[in-house]
Short mmCIF file of C-alpha atoms in Angstrom, two decimals:
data_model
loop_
_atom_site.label_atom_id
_atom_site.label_comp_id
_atom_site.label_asym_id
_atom_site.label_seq_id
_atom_site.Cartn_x
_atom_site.Cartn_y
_atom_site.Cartn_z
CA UNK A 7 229.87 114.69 141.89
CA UNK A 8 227.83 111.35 141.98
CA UNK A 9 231.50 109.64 142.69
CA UNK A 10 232.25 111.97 146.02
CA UNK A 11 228.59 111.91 147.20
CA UNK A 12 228.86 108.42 147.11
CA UNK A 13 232.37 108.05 149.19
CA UNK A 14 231.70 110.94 151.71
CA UNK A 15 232.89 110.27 154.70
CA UNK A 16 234.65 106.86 153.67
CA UNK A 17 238.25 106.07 153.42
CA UNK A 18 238.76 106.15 149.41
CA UNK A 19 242.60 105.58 149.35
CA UNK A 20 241.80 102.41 148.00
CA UNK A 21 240.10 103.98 145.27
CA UNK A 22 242.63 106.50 144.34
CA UNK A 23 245.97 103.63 144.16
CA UNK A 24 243.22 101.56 142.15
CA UNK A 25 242.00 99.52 140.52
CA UNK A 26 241.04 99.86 137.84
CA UNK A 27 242.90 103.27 137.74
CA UNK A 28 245.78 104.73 139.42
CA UNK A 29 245.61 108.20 140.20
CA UNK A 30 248.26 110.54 139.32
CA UNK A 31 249.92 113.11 141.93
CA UNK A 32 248.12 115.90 140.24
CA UNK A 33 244.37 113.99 140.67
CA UNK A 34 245.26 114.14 144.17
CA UNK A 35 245.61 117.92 143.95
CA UNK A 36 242.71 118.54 141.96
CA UNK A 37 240.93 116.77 144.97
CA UNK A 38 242.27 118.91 147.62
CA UNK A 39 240.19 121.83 146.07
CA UNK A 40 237.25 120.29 147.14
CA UNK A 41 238.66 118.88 150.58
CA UNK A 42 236.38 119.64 153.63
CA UNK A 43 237.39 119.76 157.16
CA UNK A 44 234.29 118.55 158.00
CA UNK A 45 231.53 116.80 156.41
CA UNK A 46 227.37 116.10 156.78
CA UNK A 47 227.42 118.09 160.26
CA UNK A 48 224.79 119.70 159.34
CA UNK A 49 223.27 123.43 159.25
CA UNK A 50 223.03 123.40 162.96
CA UNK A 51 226.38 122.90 163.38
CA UNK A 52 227.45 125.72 160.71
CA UNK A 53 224.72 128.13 163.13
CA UNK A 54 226.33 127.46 166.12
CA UNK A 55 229.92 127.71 164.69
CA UNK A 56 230.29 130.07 162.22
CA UNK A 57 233.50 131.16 161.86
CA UNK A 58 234.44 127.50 161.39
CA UNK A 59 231.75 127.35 158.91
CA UNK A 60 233.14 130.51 157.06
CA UNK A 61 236.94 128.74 157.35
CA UNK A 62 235.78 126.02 155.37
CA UNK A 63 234.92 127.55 152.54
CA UNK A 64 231.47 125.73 151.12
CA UNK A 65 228.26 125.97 151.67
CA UNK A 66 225.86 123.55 152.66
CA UNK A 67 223.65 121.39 150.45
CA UNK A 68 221.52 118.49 150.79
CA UNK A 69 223.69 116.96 154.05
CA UNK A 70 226.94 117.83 152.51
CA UNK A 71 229.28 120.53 152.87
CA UNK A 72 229.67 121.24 148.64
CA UNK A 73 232.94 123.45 147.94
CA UNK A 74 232.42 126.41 146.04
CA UNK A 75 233.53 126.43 142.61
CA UNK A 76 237.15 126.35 144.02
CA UNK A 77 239.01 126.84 147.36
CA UNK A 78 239.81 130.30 148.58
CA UNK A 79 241.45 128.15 151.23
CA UNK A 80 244.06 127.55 148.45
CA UNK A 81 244.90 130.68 146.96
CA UNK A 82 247.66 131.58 149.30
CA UNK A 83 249.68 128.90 148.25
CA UNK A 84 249.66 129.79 144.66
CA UNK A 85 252.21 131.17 142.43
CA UNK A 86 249.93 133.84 140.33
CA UNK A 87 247.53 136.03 142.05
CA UNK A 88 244.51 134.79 140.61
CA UNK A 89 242.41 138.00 141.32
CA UNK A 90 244.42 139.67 138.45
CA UNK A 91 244.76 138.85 134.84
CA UNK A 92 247.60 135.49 134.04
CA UNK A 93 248.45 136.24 131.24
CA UNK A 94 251.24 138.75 131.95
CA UNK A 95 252.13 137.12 135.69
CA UNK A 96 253.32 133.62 134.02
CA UNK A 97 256.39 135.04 132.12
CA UNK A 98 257.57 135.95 135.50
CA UNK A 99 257.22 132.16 136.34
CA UNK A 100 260.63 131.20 134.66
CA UNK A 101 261.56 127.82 135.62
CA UNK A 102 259.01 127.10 137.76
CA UNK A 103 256.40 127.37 135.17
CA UNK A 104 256.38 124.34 133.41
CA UNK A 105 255.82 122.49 136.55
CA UNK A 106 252.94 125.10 137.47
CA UNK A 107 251.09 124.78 134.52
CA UNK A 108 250.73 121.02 134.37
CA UNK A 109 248.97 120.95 137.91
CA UNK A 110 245.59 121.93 136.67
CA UNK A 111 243.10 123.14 139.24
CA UNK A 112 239.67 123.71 138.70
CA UNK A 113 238.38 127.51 138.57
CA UNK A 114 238.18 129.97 135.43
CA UNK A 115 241.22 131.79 134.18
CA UNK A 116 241.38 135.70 132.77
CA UNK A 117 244.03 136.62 130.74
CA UNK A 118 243.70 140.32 129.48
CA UNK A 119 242.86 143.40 131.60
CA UNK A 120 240.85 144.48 128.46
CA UNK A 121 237.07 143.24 128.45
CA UNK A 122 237.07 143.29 125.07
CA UNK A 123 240.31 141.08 124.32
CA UNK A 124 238.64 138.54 127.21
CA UNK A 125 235.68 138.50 125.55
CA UNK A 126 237.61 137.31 122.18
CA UNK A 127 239.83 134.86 123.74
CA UNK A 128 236.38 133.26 124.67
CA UNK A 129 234.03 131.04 122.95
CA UNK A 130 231.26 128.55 123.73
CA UNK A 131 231.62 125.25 121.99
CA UNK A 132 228.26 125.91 119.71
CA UNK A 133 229.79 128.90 118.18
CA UNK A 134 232.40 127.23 115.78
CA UNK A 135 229.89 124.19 114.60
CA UNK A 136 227.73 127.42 113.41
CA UNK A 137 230.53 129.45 112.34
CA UNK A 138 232.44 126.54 109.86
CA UNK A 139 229.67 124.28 109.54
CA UNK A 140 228.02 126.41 106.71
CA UNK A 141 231.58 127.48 105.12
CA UNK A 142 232.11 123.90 104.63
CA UNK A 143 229.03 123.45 103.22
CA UNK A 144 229.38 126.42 101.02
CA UNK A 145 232.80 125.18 99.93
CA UNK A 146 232.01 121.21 99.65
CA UNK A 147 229.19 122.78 96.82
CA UNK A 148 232.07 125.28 95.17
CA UNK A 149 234.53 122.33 95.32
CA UNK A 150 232.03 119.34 93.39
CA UNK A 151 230.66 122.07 91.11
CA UNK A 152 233.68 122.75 90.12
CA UNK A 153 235.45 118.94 89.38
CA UNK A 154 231.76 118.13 87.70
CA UNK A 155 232.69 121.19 84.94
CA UNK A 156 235.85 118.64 83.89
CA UNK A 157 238.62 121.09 83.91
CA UNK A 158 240.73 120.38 86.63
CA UNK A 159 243.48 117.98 85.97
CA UNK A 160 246.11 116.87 88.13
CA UNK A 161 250.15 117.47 86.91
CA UNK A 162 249.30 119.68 84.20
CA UNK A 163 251.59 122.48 85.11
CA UNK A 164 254.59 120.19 84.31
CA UNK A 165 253.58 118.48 81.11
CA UNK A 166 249.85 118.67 79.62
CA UNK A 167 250.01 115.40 77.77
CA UNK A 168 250.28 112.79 80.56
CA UNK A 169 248.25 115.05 83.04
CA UNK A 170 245.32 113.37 84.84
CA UNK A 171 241.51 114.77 84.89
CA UNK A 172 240.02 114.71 88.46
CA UNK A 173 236.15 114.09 87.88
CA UNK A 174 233.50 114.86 90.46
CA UNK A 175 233.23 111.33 91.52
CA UNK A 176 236.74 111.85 93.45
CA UNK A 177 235.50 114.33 95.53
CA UNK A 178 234.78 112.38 98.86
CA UNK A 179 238.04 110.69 98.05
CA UNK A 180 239.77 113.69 98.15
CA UNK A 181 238.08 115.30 101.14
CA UNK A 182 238.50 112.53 103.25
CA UNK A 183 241.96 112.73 102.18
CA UNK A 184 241.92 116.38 103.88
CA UNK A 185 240.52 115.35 107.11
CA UNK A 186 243.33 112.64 107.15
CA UNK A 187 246.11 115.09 106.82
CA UNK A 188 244.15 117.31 109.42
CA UNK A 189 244.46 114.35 111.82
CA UNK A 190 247.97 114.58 111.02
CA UNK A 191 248.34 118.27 111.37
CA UNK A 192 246.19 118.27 114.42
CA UNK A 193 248.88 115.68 115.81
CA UNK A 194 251.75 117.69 114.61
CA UNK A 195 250.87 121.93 116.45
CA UNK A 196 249.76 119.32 119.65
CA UNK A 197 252.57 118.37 119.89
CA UNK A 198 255.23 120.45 119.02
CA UNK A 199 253.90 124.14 118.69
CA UNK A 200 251.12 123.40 121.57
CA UNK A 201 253.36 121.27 124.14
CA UNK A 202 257.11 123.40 123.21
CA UNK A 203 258.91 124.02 126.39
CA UNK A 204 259.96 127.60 126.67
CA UNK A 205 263.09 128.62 127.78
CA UNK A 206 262.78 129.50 131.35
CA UNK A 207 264.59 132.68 130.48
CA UNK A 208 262.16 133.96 128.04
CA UNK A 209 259.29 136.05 129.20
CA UNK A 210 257.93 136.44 125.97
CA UNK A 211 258.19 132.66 124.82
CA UNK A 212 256.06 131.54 127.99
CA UNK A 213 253.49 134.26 127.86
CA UNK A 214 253.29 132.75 124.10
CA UNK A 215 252.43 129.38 125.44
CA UNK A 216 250.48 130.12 128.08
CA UNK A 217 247.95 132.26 125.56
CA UNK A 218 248.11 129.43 123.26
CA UNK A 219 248.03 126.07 125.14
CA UNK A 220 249.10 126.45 129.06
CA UNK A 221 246.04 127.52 130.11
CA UNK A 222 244.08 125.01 128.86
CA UNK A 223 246.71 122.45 131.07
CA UNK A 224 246.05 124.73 133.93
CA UNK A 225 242.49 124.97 133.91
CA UNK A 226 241.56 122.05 131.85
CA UNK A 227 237.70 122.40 132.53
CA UNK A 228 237.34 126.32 131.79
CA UNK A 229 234.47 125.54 129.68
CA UNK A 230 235.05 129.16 127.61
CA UNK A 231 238.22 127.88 126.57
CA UNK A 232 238.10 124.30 125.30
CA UNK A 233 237.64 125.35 121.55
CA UNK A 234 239.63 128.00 119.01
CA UNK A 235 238.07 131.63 119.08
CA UNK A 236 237.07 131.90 114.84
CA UNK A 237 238.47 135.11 115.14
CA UNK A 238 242.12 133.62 115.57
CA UNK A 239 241.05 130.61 113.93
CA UNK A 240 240.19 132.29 111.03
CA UNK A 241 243.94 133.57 110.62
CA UNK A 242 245.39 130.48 111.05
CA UNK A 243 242.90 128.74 108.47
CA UNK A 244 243.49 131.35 106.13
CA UNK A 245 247.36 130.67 106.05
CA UNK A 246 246.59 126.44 105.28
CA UNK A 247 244.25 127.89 102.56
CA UNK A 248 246.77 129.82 101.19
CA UNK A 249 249.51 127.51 101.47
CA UNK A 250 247.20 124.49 99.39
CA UNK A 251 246.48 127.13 96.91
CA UNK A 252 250.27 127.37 96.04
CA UNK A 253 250.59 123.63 96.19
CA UNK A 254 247.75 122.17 94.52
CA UNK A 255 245.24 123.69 91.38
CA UNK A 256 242.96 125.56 92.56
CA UNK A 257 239.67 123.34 92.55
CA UNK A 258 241.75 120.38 93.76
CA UNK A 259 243.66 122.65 96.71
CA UNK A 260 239.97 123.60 97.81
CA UNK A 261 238.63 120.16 97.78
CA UNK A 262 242.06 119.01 100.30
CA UNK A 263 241.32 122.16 102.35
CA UNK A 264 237.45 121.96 102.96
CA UNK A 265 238.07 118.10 104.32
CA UNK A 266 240.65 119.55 106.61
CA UNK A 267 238.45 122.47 107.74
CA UNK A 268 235.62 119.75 108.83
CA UNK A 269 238.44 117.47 110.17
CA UNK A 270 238.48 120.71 112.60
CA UNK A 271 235.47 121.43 113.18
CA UNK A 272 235.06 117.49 114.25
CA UNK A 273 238.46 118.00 116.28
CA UNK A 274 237.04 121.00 118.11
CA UNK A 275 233.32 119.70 118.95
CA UNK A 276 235.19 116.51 120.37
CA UNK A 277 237.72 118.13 122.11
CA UNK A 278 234.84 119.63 123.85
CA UNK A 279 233.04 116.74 124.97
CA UNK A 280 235.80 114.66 126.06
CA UNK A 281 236.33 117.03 128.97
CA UNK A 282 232.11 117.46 129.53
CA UNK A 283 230.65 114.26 127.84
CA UNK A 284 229.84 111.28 129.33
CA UNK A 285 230.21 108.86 127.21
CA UNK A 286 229.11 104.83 127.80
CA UNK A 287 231.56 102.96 129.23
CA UNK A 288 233.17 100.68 126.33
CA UNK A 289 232.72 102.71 123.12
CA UNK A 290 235.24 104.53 121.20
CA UNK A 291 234.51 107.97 122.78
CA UNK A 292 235.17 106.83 126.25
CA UNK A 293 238.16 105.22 125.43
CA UNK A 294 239.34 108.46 124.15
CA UNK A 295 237.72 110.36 126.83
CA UNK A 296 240.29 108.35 129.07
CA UNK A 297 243.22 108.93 126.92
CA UNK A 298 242.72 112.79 127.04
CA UNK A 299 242.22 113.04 130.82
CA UNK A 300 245.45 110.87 131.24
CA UNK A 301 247.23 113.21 128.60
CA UNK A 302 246.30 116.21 131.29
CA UNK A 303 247.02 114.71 134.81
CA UNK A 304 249.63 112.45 134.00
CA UNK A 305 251.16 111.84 130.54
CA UNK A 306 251.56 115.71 129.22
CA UNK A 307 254.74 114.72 127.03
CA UNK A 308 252.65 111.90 125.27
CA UNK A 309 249.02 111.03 124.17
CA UNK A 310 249.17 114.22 121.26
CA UNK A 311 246.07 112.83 119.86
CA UNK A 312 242.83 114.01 120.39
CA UNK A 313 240.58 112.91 117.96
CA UNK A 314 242.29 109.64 116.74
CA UNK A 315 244.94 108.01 118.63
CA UNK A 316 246.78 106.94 114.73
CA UNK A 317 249.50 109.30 115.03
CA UNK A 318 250.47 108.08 118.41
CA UNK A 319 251.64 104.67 117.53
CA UNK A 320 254.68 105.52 114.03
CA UNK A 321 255.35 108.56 116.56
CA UNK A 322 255.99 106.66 119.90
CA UNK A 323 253.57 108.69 121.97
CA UNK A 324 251.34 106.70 122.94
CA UNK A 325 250.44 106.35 126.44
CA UNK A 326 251.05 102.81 127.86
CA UNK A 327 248.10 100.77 129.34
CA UNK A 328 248.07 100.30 133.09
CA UNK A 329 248.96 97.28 134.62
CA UNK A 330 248.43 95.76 137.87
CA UNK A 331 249.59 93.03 139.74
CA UNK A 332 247.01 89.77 140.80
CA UNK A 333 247.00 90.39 144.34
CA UNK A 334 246.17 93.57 143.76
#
């Protein structure tokens, strides 16, 4: 907001071909959301012309015409009819939908007719710290408790005498060994469960993609949808649990699982604020905070990382630095 208020009424094409950044083609038309035929004119000019005032579609605030929270100007052009639910419209999409829902725009998405479904599909950002935090806790305790009783050794279902004891003291060893392979994981459903192209042909398939990942592209700032619902979440965790129980003994398995449930829980609260924080320019955050915004208006079939930016380099995702020439 500070950004427009400060160029309104200027030329900012300057601005937008950078630098220090070059916009993308879908910046541009995340701008023209908020484009105004005309700007500071004042409330006596919206008095005197009103239905020019009402064509516009803002309001007026402060010596600024401020948009609403998106165009109604725009909705004709659409491919969806946003007054009814998305989630069954988008299968109809077919090979226009991958382009569709990689131009985000900014305004809230429904997906089920049912309340009750749309009020699942939701959650605030605060919910899952206070939903896992206190499992992990729980589990961290259950986990040490556990190693400290001396029982658990590593090997010994395939031969007993060159098995070898985990103690306690390995437990932070071991759960930061979890979040690491979360990383991974996190790196891995990104990019090829979240970011799968469906066949154009497959109703089902896109509908599938759209629950699970396209409508965070589309509306990238929904703020109801930036972090997993626990009551999905919990289904999916449950399976990883399961799957390290078959894997590993049982205390061990536990210890590798409750590092990758706070590697989540660390994922989801940063996925958050990279799309509302604002953090300094220069630290780590910001960096990333840049990476992620690229990975949604530019580079959607690279940048896969969200919390770390590891993975991207042995995988060849990463998104390349921009570059500009001296006399520009």
């Amino acid at each position: 907001e500070q950004l427009l208020r400060r160029r309104a009424g200027t030329d900012v094409s300057a601005a937008l071909d950078g630098p220090p950044h070059r916009h993308s083609a879908n910046a541009r038309r995340w701008l023209e959301q908020y484009y105004q035929l005309l700007l500071g004119h004042g409330k006596g000019f919206a008095a005197q012309n009103p239905a020019v005032a009402a064509h516009l579609c803002a309001w007026y605030w402060d010596g600024l015409w401020v948009p609403q929270h998106y165009n109604h100007c725009l909705l004709p052009q659409d491919l969806v009819d946003w007054q009814k639910p998305l989630l069954w419209q988008v299968g109809h999409l077919g090979e226009k939908y991958d382009e569709w829902v990689h131009q985000p725009v900014d305004r809230p998405i429904r997906l089920f007719h049912s309340d009750f479904l749309e009020f699942l599909s939701k959650t605030a950002w605060y919910v899952v710290f206070m939903v896992w935090t206190p499992v992990v806790l729980y589990l961290s305790w259950v986990s040490y408790t556990s190693l400290a009783q001396g029982n658990t050794r590593l090997f010994s279902s395939f031969t007993t005498e060159y098995s070898i004891p985990v103690h306690k003291y390995y437990f932070p060893f071991i759960f930061l060994l979890g979040m690491i392979l979360w990383s991974l994981l996190e790196y891995l459903i990104h990019r090829f469960v979240f970011h799968m192209k469906p066949p154009a042909s497959n109703y089902y398939l896109i509908t599938l993609h759209f629950l699970l990942h396209g409508q965070h592209h589309k509306s990238p700032f929904d703020s109801s949808r930036l972090v997993f619902p626990p009551v999905p979440a919990s289904l999916v965790i449950g399976f990883f649990y399961g799957v390290l129980r078959l894997l590993l003994p049982e205390v061990l398995g536990l210890s590798v699982f409750v590092g990758g449930l706070c590697g989540y829980v660390i994922y989801d609260m940063m996925h958050y604020y990279l799309h509302y924080g604002s953090p300094k320019k220069g630290t780590y955050l910001y960096g990333l905070k840049a990476y992620h915004v690229k990975h949604h208006f530019e580079h959607q079939k690279s940048g896969f990382g969200i919390s770390t930016r590891f993975w991207d380099y042995p995988f060849r995702t990463l998104i390349p630095e921009e570059t500009f020439k001296k006399e520009d």
